[in-house]
C-alpha positions as CSV (number, residue, x, y, z in Angstrom):
1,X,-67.6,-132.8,86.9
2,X,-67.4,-133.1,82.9
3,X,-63.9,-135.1,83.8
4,X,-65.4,-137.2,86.0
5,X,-67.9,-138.2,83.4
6,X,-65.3,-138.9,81.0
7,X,-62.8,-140.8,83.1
8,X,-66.4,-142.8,83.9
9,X,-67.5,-143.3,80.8
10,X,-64.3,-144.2,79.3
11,X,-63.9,-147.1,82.5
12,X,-67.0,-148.2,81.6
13,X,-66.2,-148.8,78.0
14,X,-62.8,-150.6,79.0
15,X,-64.2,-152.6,82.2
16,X,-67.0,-154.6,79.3
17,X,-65.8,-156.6,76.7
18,X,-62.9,-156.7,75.0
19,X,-60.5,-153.2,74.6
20,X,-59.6,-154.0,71.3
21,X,-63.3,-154.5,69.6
22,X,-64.5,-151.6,72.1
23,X,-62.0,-149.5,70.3
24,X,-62.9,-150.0,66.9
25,X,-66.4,-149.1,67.5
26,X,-65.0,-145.9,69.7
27,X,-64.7,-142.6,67.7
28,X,-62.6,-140.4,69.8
29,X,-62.5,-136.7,68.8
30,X,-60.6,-133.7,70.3
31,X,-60.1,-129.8,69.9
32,X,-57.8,-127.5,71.3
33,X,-59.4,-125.1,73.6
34,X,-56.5,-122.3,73.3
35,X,-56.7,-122.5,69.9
36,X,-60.5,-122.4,69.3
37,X,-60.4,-119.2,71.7
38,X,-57.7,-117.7,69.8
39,X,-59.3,-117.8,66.3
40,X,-63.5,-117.1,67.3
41,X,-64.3,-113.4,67.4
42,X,-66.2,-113.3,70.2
43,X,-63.0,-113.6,72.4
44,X,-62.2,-110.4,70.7
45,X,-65.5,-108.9,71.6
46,X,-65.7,-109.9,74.9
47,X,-61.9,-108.5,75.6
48,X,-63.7,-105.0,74.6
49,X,-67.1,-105.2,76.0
50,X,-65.0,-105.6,79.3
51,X,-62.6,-102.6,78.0
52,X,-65.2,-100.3,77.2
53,X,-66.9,-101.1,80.6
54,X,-64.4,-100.2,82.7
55,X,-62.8,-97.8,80.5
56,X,-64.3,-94.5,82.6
57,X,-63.0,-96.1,86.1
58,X,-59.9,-96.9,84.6
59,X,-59.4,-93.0,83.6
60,X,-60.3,-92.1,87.0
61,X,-57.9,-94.5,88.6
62,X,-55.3,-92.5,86.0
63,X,-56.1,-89.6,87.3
64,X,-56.1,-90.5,91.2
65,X,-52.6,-92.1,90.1
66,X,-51.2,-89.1,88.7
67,X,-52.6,-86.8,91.6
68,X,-50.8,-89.3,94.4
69,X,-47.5,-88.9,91.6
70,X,-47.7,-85.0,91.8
71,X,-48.4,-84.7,95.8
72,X,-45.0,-87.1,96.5
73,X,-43.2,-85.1,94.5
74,X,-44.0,-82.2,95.8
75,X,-42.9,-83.2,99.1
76,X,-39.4,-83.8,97.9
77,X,-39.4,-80.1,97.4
78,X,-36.9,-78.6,99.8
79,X,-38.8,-75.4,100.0
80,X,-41.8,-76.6,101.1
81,X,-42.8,-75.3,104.7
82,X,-43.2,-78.0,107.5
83,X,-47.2,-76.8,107.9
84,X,-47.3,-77.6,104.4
85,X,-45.5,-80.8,104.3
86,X,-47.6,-82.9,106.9
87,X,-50.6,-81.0,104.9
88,X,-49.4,-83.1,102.0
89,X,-48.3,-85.8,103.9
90,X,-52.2,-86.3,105.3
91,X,-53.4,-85.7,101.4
92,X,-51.0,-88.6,100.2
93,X,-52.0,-90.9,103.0
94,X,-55.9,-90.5,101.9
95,X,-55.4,-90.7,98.6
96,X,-53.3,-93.6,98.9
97,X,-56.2,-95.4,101.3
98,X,-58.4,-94.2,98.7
99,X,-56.8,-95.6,95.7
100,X,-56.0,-99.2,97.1
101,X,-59.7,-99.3,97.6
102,X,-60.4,-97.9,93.9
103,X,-58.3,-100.3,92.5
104,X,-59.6,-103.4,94.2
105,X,-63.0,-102.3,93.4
106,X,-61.4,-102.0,89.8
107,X,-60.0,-105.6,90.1
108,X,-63.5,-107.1,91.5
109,X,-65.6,-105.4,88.9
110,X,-63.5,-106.9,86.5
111,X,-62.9,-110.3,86.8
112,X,-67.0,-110.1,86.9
113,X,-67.2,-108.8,84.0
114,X,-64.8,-111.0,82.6
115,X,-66.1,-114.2,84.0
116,X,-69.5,-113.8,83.2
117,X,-68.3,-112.9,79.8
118,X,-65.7,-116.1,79.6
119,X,-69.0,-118.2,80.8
120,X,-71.3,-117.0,77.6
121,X,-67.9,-117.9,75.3
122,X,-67.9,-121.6,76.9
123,X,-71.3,-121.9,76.7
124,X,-71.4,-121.1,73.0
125,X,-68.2,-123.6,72.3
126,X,-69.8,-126.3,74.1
127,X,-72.6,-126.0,71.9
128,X,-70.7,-126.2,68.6
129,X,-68.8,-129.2,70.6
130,X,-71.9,-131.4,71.0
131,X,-73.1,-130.0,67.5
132,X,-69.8,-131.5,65.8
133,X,-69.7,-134.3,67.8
134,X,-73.3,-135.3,66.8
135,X,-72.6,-134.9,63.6
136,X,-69.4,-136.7,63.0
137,X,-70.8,-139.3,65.5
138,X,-68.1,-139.0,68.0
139,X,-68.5,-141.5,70.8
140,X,-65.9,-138.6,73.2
141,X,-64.5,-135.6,72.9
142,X,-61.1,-134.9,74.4
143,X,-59.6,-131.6,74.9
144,X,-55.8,-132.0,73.3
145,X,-54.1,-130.3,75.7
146,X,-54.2,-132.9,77.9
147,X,-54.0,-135.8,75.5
148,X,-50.9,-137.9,75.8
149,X,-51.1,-139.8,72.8
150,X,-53.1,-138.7,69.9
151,X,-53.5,-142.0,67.1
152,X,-53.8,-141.1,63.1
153,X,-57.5,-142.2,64.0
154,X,-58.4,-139.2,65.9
155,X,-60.6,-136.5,64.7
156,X,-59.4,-132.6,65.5
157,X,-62.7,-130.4,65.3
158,X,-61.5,-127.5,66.1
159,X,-61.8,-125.8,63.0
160,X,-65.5,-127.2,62.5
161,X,-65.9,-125.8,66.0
162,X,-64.6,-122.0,65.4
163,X,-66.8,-122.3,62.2
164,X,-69.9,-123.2,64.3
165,X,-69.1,-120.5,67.2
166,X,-68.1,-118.1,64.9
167,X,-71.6,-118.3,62.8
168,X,-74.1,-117.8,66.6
169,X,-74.3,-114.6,68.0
């Protein structure tokens, strides 16, 4: 949607008028997303908010792991009584139906966490975006990772943007 605006606005600013005195009066800023996520510590805290969430299913899922582990190799023991074997055999089916399930639970539960997590971070860089923006008077704001050609003209906030995300809470 937010590229759709752009790509309108920025047609709209071409289509009227000359593209040489439209540019002049067009301030074009960018950041690097990456970059800005890299270097704000709320990444960081949302990595182990989602750690410490999951941390007590992850130990179980150890655990279930390590059980499965034990009964399979105790079925490669030669000694071990037919009665005894497909009494195993049953245990490491279950647990193995059990522990598919666990773990896609595990995989769900995470992603979100994660995602609602990732949505707060965005929503607190687009902030400090539209902050920075309004105060350098940017007419657009490009994310450089898809920028093609960057001029000596252009304006990288990115630092003023970790600054400004780093300071909310």
């Amino acid at each position: 949607m937010k590229k759709l605006l752009t790509v309108a606005a920025l047609s709209a600013v071409l289509a009227f008028g000359s593209v040489a005195a439209q540019a002049q009066e067009l301030k074009i800023g960018l950041f690097n997303y990456a970059y800005v996520l890299s270097k704000i510590p709320q990444t960081k805290a949302a990595q182990a908010k989602v750690q410490k969430a999951l941390d007590s299913k992850k130990r179980a899922l150890d655990k279930m792991e390590a059980d499965y582990n034990s009964i399979q190799k105790a079925l490669q023991n030669p000694s071990l009584s037919q009665s005894d074997a497909l009494k195993k055999q049953r245990d490491l089916q279950m647990l193995e139906a059990e522990l598919k399930v666990k773990i896609s639970e595990f995989r769900e539960e995470e992603q979100k966490i994660a995602g609602k997590e990732q949505m707060d971070i965005n929503q607190k860089v687009q902030a400090a975006i539209d902050q920075v923006a309004k105060k350098k008077n940017l007419s657009v704001v490009f994310r450089s990772e898809g920028a093609v050609y960057l001029g000596d003209d252009t304006l990288d906030i990115s630092e003023e943007v970790i600054s400004v995300v780093s300071k909310s809470k």
